[in-house]
Amino acid sequence: MLEAVEQELKRQVARLNHPSARLFQEMLAYHMGWSGEGAGREAGGKRIRPMLLLLTTAGCGADWLPALPAAAAIELVHNFSLVHDDIQDRSEKRRGRTTVWKRWGMAQGINVGDALFVLAMQAILDVSHHYDASTAVRAAGILHRGCLDLTRGQFLDISYEKRQDLTIEDYWPMIEGKTAALLAAATQLGAILAGAEEERQGQYRLFGERLGLAFQVLDDMLGLWGDEALTGKSNAGDLVEGKNSLPILYGMARKGRFAQRWARGGVCPEEASELAQVLREEGAYDFCQREAQRLTHQALEALQHARPQGEAGKALEALARKLLKRQS
Amino acid sequence: MLEAVEQELKRQVARLNHPSARLFQEMLAYHMGWSGEGAGREAGGKRIRPMLLLLTTAGCGADWLPALPAAAAIELVHNFSLVHDDIQDRSEKRRGRTTVWKRWGMAQGINVGDALFVLAMQAILDVSHHYDASTAVRAAGILHRGCLDLTRGQFLDISYEKRQDLTIEDYWPMIEGKTAALLAAATQLGAILAGAEEERQGQYRLFGERLGLAFQVLDDMLGLWGDEALTGKSNAGDLVEGKNSLPILYGMARKGRFAQRWARGGVCPEEASELAQVLREEGAYDFCQREAQRLTHQALEALQHARPQGEAGKALEALARKLLKRQS
């Protein structure tokens, strides 16, 4: 299935083929992990969203092959957002490789993201080759909604910068947009293309959404207290860059020792490990753990209600459990 | 018709309405010319693309009202590209007002462009409310093709920076993507939604494309030799910023006095008027004039073959002639 996703992604990106734009294609292929220094499976990321989509289609008892363009579409949207996110955050590394904007400049970076977005829009309508046109329009509508939520989450994330008055209530709408929206779209799309009835679609959508929220909370925890050898990134990063992560927002709202230090700004890498410890002592770790468990429970409950079938059903649950127990 | 376009644009952008994102909406409304300092009709631009689309639909003898979402979609795509273009060029002014990125920062600017793009994709599928789903899928396909051409043109434009070996052959694929692609999509969409037969669609598409090319050549001429009081911008801009305009590429290819000065780089505003004069003496003005006339002729010929009807048909020709004789 993963191989089929990769082939479909390549087929979609090949739309860009044009004699005058070889370097342009190369930029996209580089970001997707297919070419350039450090290319390979790792460089492309986990392809979680397309896998969730296809497993949902299969879990509803339908053939997943015709859903491939939708799977590619959701992964292309995800990658468009990563390329722009790296520019917005001025991140120089992504999956251990130099980011697109760092390599070819900010202007080309913005344009590469834009092209990935267009390709995603073309991919989703390719489902009209196997399903009727009204299903294609509906599927595109779901993806568009996810994309709009994504930009809203991104707006919130950027607008939170340098704010000292954030609370935990500010966290959820941000990650609902930034992380959960696309996972919710993935599982809903999978169910729609399988022809599942409305209520079941809703359960799958809820499963994707709660999984996305739990996923992000865990990501935030790993960013502060993860095993650096496994996560492959420094535990100082989120503190130094001032990321709006759940433990940090929890600490700000607690108004204790962490909040006092945080308000002064400019955390340096050397004091990060102590600050992470302060956060743990103030209860941030336990709080995040409880939230992650609550959301995971909701996700698995929604999945149970959706009654996924056969091998795909088991794989879906296994994928969810694996994502939520991951160390990297 | 212009008022209807404006209302439809507002209706489409209202999709963003969300209690957590008031400032986000404001950013989009500001760019569209609806709010903030200097708001008003002028601030929104000429709305040429949606007008071309609707006049084409009407010129084919069909009702233009149901085509409004497509008209809004094409204008939203155009505006997405302007917001990103301003960041890529680091332009601080657009239609006499501070650009979005300059006002709210680069990160928000990228995100505003992204949101306009998503809204465009939602708008084009709204045609499914009045036409059948397969027409909506076809219409979206035309728009997507235009968008992909747009990113390809943008790639070329950025990659031409600092190159000294450009020729006039490098110019056409760039403006085919940057300017002509969306105008071609506008007229083709107008014809498709009117239910025009294939051949007529092709003529309308060709009309839009040639009009777009002529439009850009004229724009480039006005950028060097226009009446500054009418164009509202300095004739030094393109030379100082090193824009890949047709007169400049012509001058580079001539390898005369202009090319020698150009190769040394760093043109300052004070010498711009003399350099523009050198270009004129080397034949750039006459060359561009001939190209603009050739393309205009092709555009009007295609329009004639498309046999537009009634008032809208006359308005279409008048709009084309007006655009091609404009001084600003």
XYZ file of C-alpha atoms in Angstrom:
656
model
C 0.000 0.000 0.000
C 2.844 2.362 0.893
C 4.513 1.584 -2.430
C 1.273 2.314 -4.285
C 0.988 5.668 -2.464
C 4.513 6.559 -3.499
C 3.851 5.677 -7.138
C 0.623 7.687 -7.151
C 2.404 10.686 -5.605
C 5.040 10.520 -8.331
C 2.348 10.247 -10.987
C 0.620 13.344 -9.613
C 3.790 15.408 -9.330
C 4.693 14.435 -12.908
C 1.928 16.860 -13.982
C 4.563 19.511 -13.566
C 6.743 17.988 -16.310
C 7.656 20.703 -18.751
C 10.847 21.295 -20.705
C 11.210 24.809 -19.277
C 10.853 23.746 -15.658
C 13.240 20.858 -14.932
C 14.750 22.551 -11.877
C 11.248 23.325 -10.616
C 10.327 19.615 -10.726
C 13.608 18.822 -9.027
C 12.709 21.132 -6.131
C 9.435 19.288 -5.588
C 11.060 15.862 -5.968
C 13.697 16.904 -3.452
C 11.117 17.960 -0.885
C 9.114 14.765 -1.403
C 12.243 12.780 -0.586
C 12.762 11.312 -4.061
C 15.954 13.036 -5.162
C 18.937 15.046 -4.019
C 21.115 14.597 -0.980
C 19.626 12.327 1.666
C 16.822 11.059 -0.589
C 15.037 7.888 0.458
C 12.072 6.575 2.418
C 13.028 8.444 5.610
C 13.263 11.733 3.712
C 9.622 11.539 2.621
C 8.157 11.202 6.098
C 5.770 8.574 7.385
C 2.943 9.052 4.835
C 0.503 8.654 7.742
C -2.352 10.618 6.165
C -2.615 8.652 2.904
C -2.239 5.374 4.820
C -5.073 6.366 7.168
C -7.253 7.242 4.187
C -6.652 3.987 2.319
C -6.973 1.808 5.431
C -10.292 3.505 6.151
C -11.550 2.760 2.644
C -10.442 -0.853 2.992
C -11.785 -1.016 6.559
C -15.218 -0.070 5.171
C -14.979 -3.156 2.987
C -14.240 -1.331 -0.282
C -11.353 -1.546 -2.746
C -8.683 0.997 -1.816
C -7.025 1.203 -5.236
C -9.417 3.772 -6.771
C -8.966 5.957 -3.662
C -5.265 6.426 -4.396
C -5.592 9.911 -5.962
C -7.330 11.138 -2.790
C -4.555 9.613 -0.687
C -1.968 11.420 -2.805
C -3.971 14.650 -2.549
C -3.968 14.652 1.238
C -0.240 13.935 1.393
C 0.426 16.749 -1.107
C -1.590 19.190 1.015
C 0.418 18.109 4.065
C 3.657 18.696 2.179
C 2.552 22.073 0.843
C 1.939 23.118 4.451
C 5.351 21.821 5.565
C 7.185 23.782 2.869
C 5.418 27.015 3.824
C 5.692 26.265 7.551
C 9.466 25.920 7.257
C 9.638 29.383 5.680
C 7.318 30.881 8.296
C 9.373 29.354 11.120
C 12.685 29.908 9.316
C 13.496 26.239 9.911
C 16.639 25.168 8.109
C 16.165 21.420 8.529
C 13.272 19.067 7.768
C 13.617 15.329 8.334
C 17.352 15.841 8.686
C 17.726 17.563 5.302
C 18.158 21.187 4.257
C 14.731 22.779 3.716
C 13.608 23.881 0.246
C 13.658 27.609 1.005
C 17.123 27.335 2.601
C 18.430 25.589 -0.484
C 16.771 27.611 -3.266
C 15.738 30.808 -1.511
C 12.527 32.038 0.072
C 10.865 33.091 -3.199
C 11.260 29.654 -4.798
C 10.251 28.030 -1.515
C 6.901 29.828 -1.460
C 6.362 28.839 -5.080
C 7.208 25.168 -4.464
C 4.583 25.099 -1.700
C 2.051 26.714 -4.026
C 2.742 24.140 -6.737
C 2.293 21.245 -4.267
C -1.052 22.757 -3.326
C -2.202 22.983 -6.957
C -1.108 19.384 -7.537
C -3.148 18.330 -4.491
C -6.227 20.030 -5.944
C -5.687 18.264 -9.265
C -5.157 14.929 -7.515
C -8.384 15.036 -5.516
C -10.459 15.608 -8.662
C -8.775 12.611 -10.266
C -11.105 10.492 -8.157
C -13.697 11.419 -10.796
C -12.005 8.838 -13.060
C -13.349 6.029 -10.875
C -16.235 7.566 -8.944
C -19.052 9.741 -10.221
C -18.463 13.483 -10.543
C -20.677 14.391 -7.587
C -18.565 12.142 -5.312
C -15.455 13.898 -6.611
C -16.984 17.301 -5.843
C -17.909 16.121 -2.341
C -14.449 14.692 -1.730
C -12.826 17.928 -2.885
C -15.155 19.841 -0.557
C -13.919 17.792 2.434
C -10.307 18.411 1.476
C -10.931 22.144 0.972
C -12.501 22.392 4.414
C -9.397 20.723 5.867
C -7.173 23.173 3.990
C -9.099 26.196 5.233
C -8.908 24.892 8.813
C -5.186 24.436 8.249
C -4.691 28.095 7.308
C -6.792 29.160 10.307
C -4.644 27.058 12.642
C -1.547 28.509 11.046
C -2.898 32.031 11.530
C -3.424 31.322 15.245
C 0.033 29.771 15.650
C 1.740 32.790 14.088
C -0.412 35.295 15.961
C 0.467 33.635 19.297
C 4.119 34.600 18.865
C 5.422 36.770 21.676
C 2.093 36.664 23.501
C 2.401 36.134 27.236
C -1.302 35.786 28.020
C -1.978 32.467 26.299
C -4.001 29.793 28.039
C -4.690 26.148 27.310
C -7.965 27.201 25.667
C -5.876 28.906 22.998
C -4.097 25.640 22.237
C -6.964 23.475 21.008
C -8.306 25.623 18.123
C -4.723 25.996 16.899
C -3.938 22.273 16.711
C -7.450 21.439 15.539
C -6.475 23.413 12.448
C -2.789 22.622 12.200
C -2.876 18.887 12.857
C -6.321 17.404 13.406
C -8.094 18.925 10.377
C -6.110 16.969 7.795
C -6.264 13.677 9.694
C -10.021 14.138 10.077
C -10.273 14.855 6.344
C -8.196 11.747 5.578
C -10.447 9.317 7.439
C -13.654 11.019 6.291
C -12.457 10.891 2.667
C -11.599 7.216 3.067
C -15.116 6.508 4.301
C -16.832 8.614 1.617
C -14.958 6.891 -1.193
C -15.932 3.530 0.299
C -19.558 4.608 0.075
C -20.046 4.393 3.851
C -23.268 5.802 5.253
C -23.293 9.278 6.791
C -23.100 8.187 10.433
C -20.145 5.904 9.851
C -18.365 8.693 7.930
C -18.853 10.851 11.012
C -17.318 8.205 13.285
C -14.306 7.834 11.004
C -13.928 11.604 10.846
C -14.050 11.792 14.649
C -11.478 8.999 14.867
C -9.093 10.942 12.597
C -9.668 14.189 14.436
C -9.105 12.798 17.962
C -6.123 10.801 16.723
C -4.692 14.027 15.293
C -5.134 15.903 18.549
C -3.584 13.064 20.591
C -0.781 12.829 18.023
C 0.048 16.512 18.454
C -0.014 16.399 22.265
C 2.420 13.469 22.145
C 4.549 15.337 19.643
C 4.708 18.266 22.035
C 5.691 15.953 24.915
C 8.420 14.308 22.840
C 9.674 17.782 21.940
C 10.462 18.483 25.599
C 11.021 15.136 27.276
C 11.676 12.725 24.395
C 14.708 10.506 23.970
C 16.835 12.686 21.717
C 18.523 9.641 20.205
C 15.105 8.394 19.050
C 13.369 11.663 18.128
C 16.420 12.846 16.216
C 16.003 16.390 17.455
C 17.121 18.411 20.447
C 14.821 18.728 23.460
C 15.833 22.375 23.658
C 14.261 23.284 20.268
C 10.684 24.036 21.345
C 11.831 26.118 24.334
C 14.456 28.065 22.403
C 12.135 28.719 19.444
C 9.193 29.538 21.741
C 6.849 26.973 20.186
C 3.196 27.114 21.270
C 3.264 23.560 22.619
C 0.834 22.213 25.217
C 3.386 21.806 28.052
C 4.624 25.358 27.487
C 1.097 26.810 27.421
C 0.313 24.812 30.557
C 3.371 26.296 32.246
C 2.463 29.843 31.186
C -1.050 29.446 32.561
C 0.277 28.037 35.869
C 2.062 31.372 36.497
C 4.754 29.623 38.536
C 8.532 29.451 38.187
C 8.366 28.435 34.520
C 6.060 31.331 33.626
C 8.326 33.834 35.384
C 11.369 32.660 33.430
C 9.336 32.408 30.197
C 8.105 36.009 30.469
C 11.698 37.250 30.367
C 12.145 35.544 26.958
C 15.296 34.434 25.161
C 15.709 30.897 26.517
C 19.148 29.564 25.598
C 19.866 25.876 24.816
C 21.897 25.457 28.009
C 19.003 26.156 30.364
C 16.417 24.210 28.378
C 16.816 20.919 30.188
C 16.352 22.578 33.575
C 13.265 24.446 32.336
C 11.790 21.190 31.010
C 12.328 19.725 34.480
C 10.608 22.730 36.099
C 7.636 22.195 33.775
C 7.477 18.535 34.782
C 7.522 19.477 38.468
C 4.748 21.999 37.917
C 2.603 19.176 36.537
C 2.889 19.741 32.794
C 3.972 16.172 32.030
C 1.137 14.566 33.966
C -1.372 17.001 32.496
C -0.287 16.285 28.911
C -0.224 12.561 29.597
C -3.826 12.688 30.832
C -4.927 14.752 27.832
C -3.221 12.369 25.408
C -4.887 9.394 27.068
C -8.285 11.072 27.028
C -7.982 11.872 23.316
C -6.601 8.438 22.477
C -9.512 6.854 24.269
C -11.946 9.022 22.287
C -10.195 8.124 19.032
C -10.323 4.387 19.672
C -13.926 4.627 20.822
C -14.898 6.387 17.590
C -13.028 3.716 15.629
C -14.916 1.001 17.469
C -18.218 2.674 16.589
C -17.131 2.802 12.965
C -16.724 -1.017 13.032
C -13.775 -1.354 10.627
C -13.538 -4.754 8.946
C -10.879 -7.370 8.274
C -7.158 -6.903 8.012
C -7.475 -3.179 7.256
C -9.585 -2.676 10.357
C -6.919 -4.304 12.498
C -4.192 -2.338 10.731
C -6.090 0.891 11.426
C -6.255 0.191 15.140
C -2.628 -0.935 15.169
C -1.562 2.233 13.321
C -3.421 4.370 15.850
C -1.913 2.546 18.831
C 1.545 2.692 17.291
C 1.288 6.427 16.612
C 0.195 7.048 20.154
C 2.959 5.009 21.752
C 5.711 6.217 19.509
C 9.024 7.426 20.853
C 10.028 9.311 17.706
C -21.924 43.042 -13.212
C -18.953 44.504 -11.324
C -21.130 44.934 -8.246
C -22.285 41.315 -8.505
C -18.648 40.172 -8.713
C -17.815 42.142 -5.593
C -20.740 40.650 -3.674
C -19.830 37.131 -4.762
C -16.194 37.694 -3.720
C -17.360 38.820 -0.289
C -19.649 35.811 -0.027
C -16.765 33.476 -0.851
C -14.318 35.097 1.561
C -16.973 34.924 4.308
C -16.241 31.167 4.407
C -13.370 32.126 6.636
C -15.708 33.553 9.299
C -14.782 32.045 12.618
C -14.785 33.546 16.110
C -11.103 32.679 16.608
C -9.936 34.296 13.395
C -11.308 37.846 13.144
C -7.908 39.382 12.439
C -7.287 36.722 9.797
C -10.477 37.744 7.952
C -9.435 41.359 8.297
C -6.132 40.631 6.564
C -7.940 39.134 3.579
C -10.536 41.924 3.494
C -7.709 44.461 3.592
C -5.938 42.894 0.641
C -9.169 42.632 -1.348
C -9.634 46.380 -0.887
C -12.691 46.171 1.372
C -11.312 47.449 4.660
C -8.441 49.267 6.310
C -6.590 52.360 5.197
C -7.188 53.290 1.573
C -10.061 50.822 1.104
C -12.321 51.337 -1.892
C -12.857 50.334 -5.505
C -9.353 51.406 -6.571
C -7.783 49.305 -3.821
C -9.301 46.114 -5.202
C -7.869 46.418 -8.680
C -9.694 46.281 -12.005
C -11.356 42.845 -11.598
C -10.503 42.211 -15.248
C -10.437 38.418 -15.011
C -13.937 37.929 -13.555
C -15.355 40.519 -15.972
C -13.796 38.686 -18.930
C -15.260 35.416 -17.684
C -18.788 36.750 -17.220
C -18.790 38.720 -20.472
C -17.711 35.557 -22.273
C -20.590 33.589 -20.743
C -23.019 36.335 -21.729
C -21.368 36.703 -25.141
C -22.118 33.012 -25.767
C -25.766 33.863 -25.215
C -26.060 32.335 -21.727
C -27.055 33.781 -18.351
C -23.951 35.021 -16.529
C -25.408 34.931 -13.003
C -24.766 31.225 -12.313
C -21.157 31.712 -13.479
C -20.438 34.144 -10.632
C -18.655 31.608 -8.369
C -16.220 30.846 -11.201
C -15.633 34.581 -11.706
C -14.899 34.943 -7.989
C -12.612 31.901 -8.113
C -10.418 33.336 -10.857
C -10.139 36.686 -9.088
C -9.217 34.920 -5.831
C -6.474 32.960 -7.611
C -5.169 36.221 -9.074
C -5.124 37.801 -5.622
C -3.442 34.805 -4.001
C -0.675 35.172 -6.576
C -0.346 38.921 -5.905
C 0.021 38.396 -2.144
C 2.769 35.800 -2.648
C 4.375 37.782 -5.469
C 4.709 40.815 -3.208
C 6.577 38.687 -0.664
C 8.778 37.116 -3.330
C 9.636 40.550 -4.767
C 9.723 42.217 -1.336
C 7.322 44.858 -2.688
C 6.094 47.177 0.023
C 3.269 48.766 -1.969
C 0.378 47.323 -3.974
C -2.185 49.619 -5.596
C -0.813 52.459 -3.503
C -1.316 50.641 -0.175
C 1.028 48.835 2.186
C 1.284 45.159 1.218
C -0.087 42.437 3.501
C 3.319 40.978 4.385
C 4.732 44.436 5.121
C 1.843 45.149 7.452
C 1.492 41.813 9.267
C 4.823 40.126 8.616
C 6.042 37.582 6.086
C 4.647 34.523 7.891
C 1.087 35.889 7.982
C 1.494 37.117 4.405
C 2.251 33.614 3.113
C -0.728 32.303 5.049
C -3.104 34.972 3.703
C -2.096 33.979 0.173
C -2.669 30.324 1.010
C -6.134 31.079 2.388
C -7.103 33.051 -0.747
C -5.986 30.057 -2.780
C -8.140 27.641 -0.745
C -11.125 29.991 -1.056
C -10.626 30.051 -4.836
C -10.742 26.254 -4.926
C -13.948 26.263 -2.878
C -15.483 28.941 -5.090
C -14.899 27.091 -8.356
C -16.701 23.995 -7.053
C -19.654 26.158 -6.063
C -20.592 26.137 -9.737
C -21.912 22.637 -8.961
C -24.910 24.355 -7.328
C -26.155 25.475 -10.748
C -24.431 23.177 -13.233
C -24.017 19.425 -13.107
C -21.127 17.974 -11.124
C -19.169 16.905 -14.207
C -19.189 20.524 -15.492
C -17.910 21.649 -12.085
C -15.093 19.081 -12.243
C -14.216 20.239 -15.762
C -14.274 23.907 -14.742
C -12.041 23.197 -11.743
C -9.664 21.314 -14.050
C -9.307 24.399 -16.279
C -8.626 26.600 -13.262
C -6.097 24.115 -11.857
C -4.250 24.055 -15.157
C -4.083 27.863 -15.047
C -2.759 27.732 -11.486
C -0.064 25.222 -12.354
C 1.008 27.355 -15.330
C 1.093 30.311 -12.946
C 3.538 28.581 -10.589
C 5.670 27.544 -13.574
C 5.804 31.146 -14.820
C 6.672 32.291 -11.333
C 9.455 29.700 -11.141
C 10.916 31.044 -14.400
C 10.633 34.671 -13.286
C 12.477 33.991 -10.027
C 15.097 31.794 -11.683
C 15.883 34.546 -14.224
C 17.161 36.819 -11.436
C 20.769 37.847 -11.923
C 21.040 35.946 -15.205
C 22.830 37.863 -17.938
C 22.239 35.389 -20.756
C 18.488 35.805 -21.161
C 16.955 36.137 -24.590
C 13.518 37.076 -25.842
C 12.725 33.355 -26.127
C 12.976 33.183 -22.342
C 10.322 35.875 -22.006
C 7.310 34.181 -23.591
C 7.070 31.007 -21.460
C 7.401 33.198 -18.360
C 4.506 35.544 -19.187
C 2.460 32.716 -20.672
C 2.443 31.366 -17.125
C 2.425 34.572 -15.117
C -0.176 36.557 -17.064
C -1.732 34.747 -20.006
C -2.631 31.467 -18.245
C -5.258 33.003 -15.967
C -6.803 35.174 -18.684
C -6.988 32.129 -20.958
C -8.624 30.178 -18.122
C -11.092 33.030 -17.538
C -12.414 33.121 -21.105
C -12.386 29.329 -21.474
C -14.327 28.969 -18.217
C -16.834 31.563 -19.391
C -17.406 29.593 -22.581
C -17.633 26.203 -20.825
C -20.232 27.455 -18.375
C -22.233 28.871 -21.278
C -22.256 25.400 -22.807
C -20.364 26.559 -25.889
C -19.111 23.848 -28.244
C -15.479 22.726 -28.073
C -14.208 24.788 -31.014
C -15.732 28.003 -29.742
C -14.264 27.346 -26.281
C -10.889 27.086 -27.975
C -11.345 30.430 -29.726
C -12.333 32.129 -26.485
C -9.374 30.550 -24.723
C -7.047 31.792 -27.478
C -8.606 35.262 -27.213
C -7.882 35.362 -23.461
C -4.372 34.042 -23.898
C -3.334 36.478 -26.657
C -5.003 39.331 -24.794
C -2.987 38.378 -21.715
C 0.285 38.362 -23.638
C -0.475 41.716 -25.300
C -1.555 43.094 -21.920
C 1.771 42.135 -20.349
C 3.860 43.566 -23.194
C 1.975 46.857 -22.823
C 2.444 46.721 -19.074
C 6.179 46.328 -19.604
C 6.216 49.302 -22.012
C 4.282 51.489 -19.565
C 6.754 50.467 -16.875
C 9.586 52.136 -18.811
C 8.020 54.810 -20.975
C 4.588 55.414 -19.430
C 3.214 58.724 -18.224
C 4.079 58.517 -14.530
C 1.147 60.758 -13.637
C -1.199 58.208 -15.237
C 0.497 54.917 -14.330
C 0.963 56.063 -10.737
C 4.389 54.487 -10.527
C 7.944 55.502 -11.286
C 9.452 54.662 -14.682
C 12.648 53.774 -12.845
C 11.111 50.827 -10.953
C 11.581 48.039 -13.491
C 15.174 49.068 -14.221
C 16.147 49.487 -10.578
C 14.476 46.231 -9.513
C 15.835 44.370 -12.552
C 12.441 43.155 -13.746
C 12.420 40.595 -16.568
C 10.406 42.852 -18.844
C 10.340 42.561 -22.639
C 12.171 45.835 -23.385
C 14.913 44.898 -20.926
C 15.293 41.384 -22.346
C 15.366 42.895 -25.823
C 18.141 45.240 -24.730
C 20.139 42.427 -23.136
C 19.898 40.360 -26.307
C 20.976 43.329 -28.482
C 24.337 43.376 -26.651
C 24.665 47.119 -27.250
C 25.128 50.058 -24.876
C 22.168 49.043 -22.708
C 23.466 45.473 -22.297
C 26.914 46.737 -21.312
C 25.498 48.971 -18.603
C 23.026 46.263 -17.513
C 25.785 43.671 -17.064
C 27.444 45.868 -14.441
C 24.199 45.771 -12.384
C 22.951 48.141 -9.687
C 21.010 50.674 -11.777
C 20.146 53.693 -9.638
C 16.917 55.733 -10.052
C 18.861 58.757 -11.378
C 20.172 56.998 -14.484
C 16.927 55.135 -15.245
C 15.466 57.729 -17.591
C 18.647 57.829 -19.678
C 18.762 54.017 -19.833
C 15.126 53.921 -20.958
C 16.082 56.344 -23.721
C 19.038 54.136 -24.743
C 16.660 51.167 -24.963
C 14.330 53.181 -27.171
C 17.202 54.143 -29.473
C 18.296 50.531 -29.698
C 14.839 49.656 -31.010
C 13.179 48.212 -27.890
C 10.144 50.495 -28.090
C 9.408 49.742 -31.726
C 9.969 46.041 -31.173
C 7.565 45.902 -28.221
C 5.022 47.993 -30.108
C 5.100 45.535 -33.012
C 4.771 42.546 -30.676
C 1.844 44.141 -28.834
C 0.106 44.867 -32.143
C 0.706 41.355 -33.417
C -0.736 39.819 -30.252
C -3.655 42.263 -30.154
C -4.467 41.382 -33.729
C -4.401 37.669 -32.864
C -6.626 38.278 -29.834
C -9.241 40.210 -31.784
C -9.127 37.673 -34.609
C -9.810 34.850 -32.163
C -12.652 36.871 -30.667
C -14.127 37.379 -34.106
C -14.002 33.623 -34.759
C -15.767 33.079 -31.442
C -18.655 35.255 -32.706
C -19.700 36.834 -29.390
C -23.312 38.028 -29.315
C -25.231 41.124 -28.281
C -24.244 43.753 -25.765
C -21.807 41.433 -23.994
C -20.052 40.684 -27.275
C -19.549 44.390 -27.900
C -18.456 44.927 -24.307
C -15.898 42.129 -24.674
C -14.338 43.742 -27.727
C -14.471 47.166 -26.092
C -12.808 45.791 -22.940
C -10.051 44.237 -25.039
C -9.465 47.436 -27.032
C -9.521 49.525 -23.856
C -7.011 47.268 -22.110
C -4.717 47.429 -25.082
C -4.825 51.209 -25.432
C -4.593 51.969 -21.759
C -2.186 54.499 -20.387
C -2.297 53.232 -16.823
